[in-house]
Amino acid sequence: MRLVAVILWAALLFVLTCNISLHTLFYRRVFFYINPHPKFSDLLIFSDIYAVHSNWLIVKLGHFIGFAIMDALLFNLIKKRKLSAFLAVLVAILTEILQMFFYRDGRLYDILIDSAGVMLAYQLSNFRLRKIQGLEKKD
């Protein structure tokens, strides 16, 4: 069941990141258009991070929370803290690159936002593990 949760969450992240636009998702429509020649140098564009649109905060929070959840699910599956964080960041990198093949903007700053979500989940799970271990020692 844990593996199924990871696979389903990864599939949801794929749909959210590779769908032609966030706007179509609000209307429950999913469209994928293949870009056979993505421009990988666009990953390094930072000037548009301030190009705020009406859903900017939702999109960036989605990045942050989505990959925090991915890390938590991976940790729940493999029970190795550093490996789950590494794999979650790897998924973040892959989704940013992959979405460029679907006429979406892949950006390094989104990878950083995704990674910040992973690091939050990492720290929260470390805190929780230390707390549990501390309680076990008292018993």
Short mmCIF file of C-alpha atoms in Angstrom, two decimals:
data_model
loop_
_atom_site.label_atom_id
_atom_site.label_comp_id
_atom_site.label_asym_id
_atom_site.label_seq_id
_atom_site.Cartn_x
_atom_site.Cartn_y
_atom_site.Cartn_z
CA MET A 1 0.00 0.00 0.00
CA ARG A 2 2.88 2.39 0.74
CA LEU A 3 4.36 1.79 -2.70
CA VAL A 4 0.96 2.47 -4.26
CA ALA A 5 0.78 5.78 -2.37
CA VAL A 6 4.20 6.83 -3.71
CA ILE A 7 3.27 5.84 -7.27
CA LEU A 8 -0.08 7.64 -7.12
CA TRP A 9 1.51 10.79 -5.67
CA ALA A 10 4.23 10.74 -8.34
CA ALA A 11 1.53 10.36 -11.01
CA LEU A 12 -0.39 13.31 -9.57
CA LEU A 13 2.80 15.42 -9.58
CA PHE A 14 3.35 14.40 -13.20
CA VAL A 15 -0.17 15.49 -14.20
CA LEU A 16 0.14 18.76 -12.29
CA THR A 17 3.54 19.62 -13.72
CA CYS A 18 3.10 18.43 -17.31
CA ASN A 19 -0.47 19.52 -18.02
CA ILE A 20 -0.52 22.36 -20.53
CA SER A 21 -1.66 24.90 -17.91
CA LEU A 22 -2.86 25.31 -14.37
CA HIS A 23 -5.92 27.09 -15.69
CA THR A 24 -7.19 23.97 -17.48
CA LEU A 25 -6.79 21.94 -14.29
CA PHE A 26 -9.18 24.29 -12.48
CA TYR A 27 -11.75 23.22 -15.06
CA ARG A 28 -10.83 19.54 -14.59
CA ARG A 29 -9.25 19.24 -17.99
CA VAL A 30 -5.92 17.56 -18.65
CA PHE A 31 -4.04 18.23 -21.87
CA PHE A 32 -0.54 17.10 -22.76
CA TYR A 33 1.28 18.53 -25.76
CA ILE A 34 4.73 17.19 -26.59
CA ASN A 35 7.57 19.63 -27.22
CA PRO A 36 10.21 17.58 -29.07
CA HIS A 37 12.85 20.31 -28.73
CA PRO A 38 12.79 21.91 -25.28
CA LYS A 39 15.20 24.73 -24.55
CA PHE A 40 17.11 23.48 -21.50
CA SER A 41 18.86 26.78 -20.93
CA ASP A 42 15.47 28.09 -19.75
CA LEU A 43 16.09 26.19 -16.50
CA LEU A 44 18.51 28.99 -15.61
CA ILE A 45 16.04 31.85 -16.09
CA PHE A 46 15.40 33.62 -12.80
CA SER A 47 13.98 36.89 -14.07
CA ASP A 48 10.43 35.56 -14.22
CA ILE A 49 10.25 34.49 -10.58
CA TYR A 50 8.61 37.84 -9.90
CA ALA A 51 6.19 37.52 -12.83
CA VAL A 52 3.36 37.17 -10.39
CA HIS A 53 0.05 36.02 -11.75
CA SER A 54 -3.18 35.46 -9.88
CA ASN A 55 -2.25 31.87 -8.97
CA TRP A 56 1.47 32.44 -8.27
CA LEU A 57 1.29 31.76 -4.54
CA ILE A 58 -0.85 28.64 -5.04
CA VAL A 59 1.61 27.30 -7.61
CA LYS A 60 4.68 27.88 -5.42
CA LEU A 61 2.96 26.48 -2.33
CA GLY A 62 1.99 23.50 -4.47
CA HIS A 63 5.66 22.94 -5.31
CA PHE A 64 6.68 23.23 -1.66
CA ILE A 65 3.91 21.05 -0.19
CA GLY A 66 3.85 18.56 -3.05
CA PHE A 67 7.47 17.59 -2.61
CA ALA A 68 7.28 17.66 1.18
CA ILE A 69 4.55 15.04 0.83
CA MET A 70 6.65 13.11 -1.70
CA ASP A 71 9.50 12.96 0.79
CA ALA A 72 7.20 11.86 3.62
CA LEU A 73 5.71 9.09 1.45
CA LEU A 74 9.14 7.92 0.32
CA PHE A 75 10.41 7.87 3.90
CA ASN A 76 7.35 5.92 4.98
CA LEU A 77 8.14 3.41 2.22
CA ILE A 78 11.91 2.94 2.52
CA LYS A 79 12.57 4.04 6.13
CA LYS A 80 15.88 5.68 5.21
CA ARG A 81 15.85 9.38 5.99
CA LYS A 82 18.65 10.63 3.73
CA LEU A 83 17.78 8.33 0.85
CA SER A 84 14.14 9.40 0.84
CA ALA A 85 15.17 13.08 0.80
CA PHE A 86 17.63 12.43 -2.03
CA LEU A 87 15.00 10.58 -4.06
CA ALA A 88 12.40 13.31 -3.49
CA VAL A 89 14.86 15.99 -4.70
CA LEU A 90 15.70 13.77 -7.67
CA VAL A 91 11.99 13.54 -8.53
CA ALA A 92 11.80 17.36 -8.26
CA ILE A 93 14.68 17.76 -10.70
CA LEU A 94 13.22 15.22 -13.09
CA THR A 95 9.76 16.83 -13.08
CA GLU A 96 11.21 20.26 -13.84
CA ILE A 97 13.18 18.84 -16.76
CA LEU A 98 10.30 16.65 -17.91
CA GLN A 99 7.78 19.47 -17.98
CA MET A 100 9.92 21.26 -20.54
CA PHE A 101 8.97 18.45 -22.94
CA PHE A 102 5.33 19.48 -22.46
CA TYR A 103 5.62 23.20 -23.30
CA ARG A 104 5.87 24.12 -19.62
CA ASP A 105 8.52 26.25 -17.96
CA GLY A 106 11.11 24.25 -16.06
CA ARG A 107 12.99 26.48 -13.63
CA LEU A 108 15.87 25.99 -11.24
CA TYR A 109 14.10 28.15 -8.66
CA ASP A 110 11.19 25.71 -8.69
CA ILE A 111 13.66 22.91 -7.94
CA LEU A 112 14.89 25.00 -5.01
CA ILE A 113 11.31 25.52 -3.77
CA ASP A 114 10.63 21.78 -4.17
CA SER A 115 13.84 21.01 -2.27
CA ALA A 116 12.85 23.38 0.53
CA GLY A 117 9.64 21.38 0.94
CA VAL A 118 11.70 18.18 1.05
CA MET A 119 13.98 19.69 3.68
CA LEU A 120 11.00 20.72 5.81
CA ALA A 121 9.65 17.16 5.70
CA TYR A 122 13.16 15.87 6.45
CA GLN A 123 13.51 18.10 9.51
CA LEU A 124 10.01 17.33 10.78
CA SER A 125 10.60 13.59 10.50
CA ASN A 126 13.97 13.92 12.25
CA PHE A 127 12.29 15.86 15.05
CA ARG A 128 9.56 13.25 15.30
CA LEU A 129 12.08 10.38 15.34
CA ARG A 130 14.16 12.06 18.07
CA LYS A 131 11.01 12.63 20.11
CA ILE A 132 9.93 8.99 19.72
CA GLN A 133 13.41 7.75 20.59
CA GLY A 134 13.45 10.03 23.66
CA LEU A 135 10.12 8.62 24.82
CA GLU A 136 11.34 5.05 24.36
CA LYS A 137 14.41 5.72 26.53
CA LYS A 138 12.21 7.06 29.35
CA ASP A 139 10.11 3.87 29.37
#
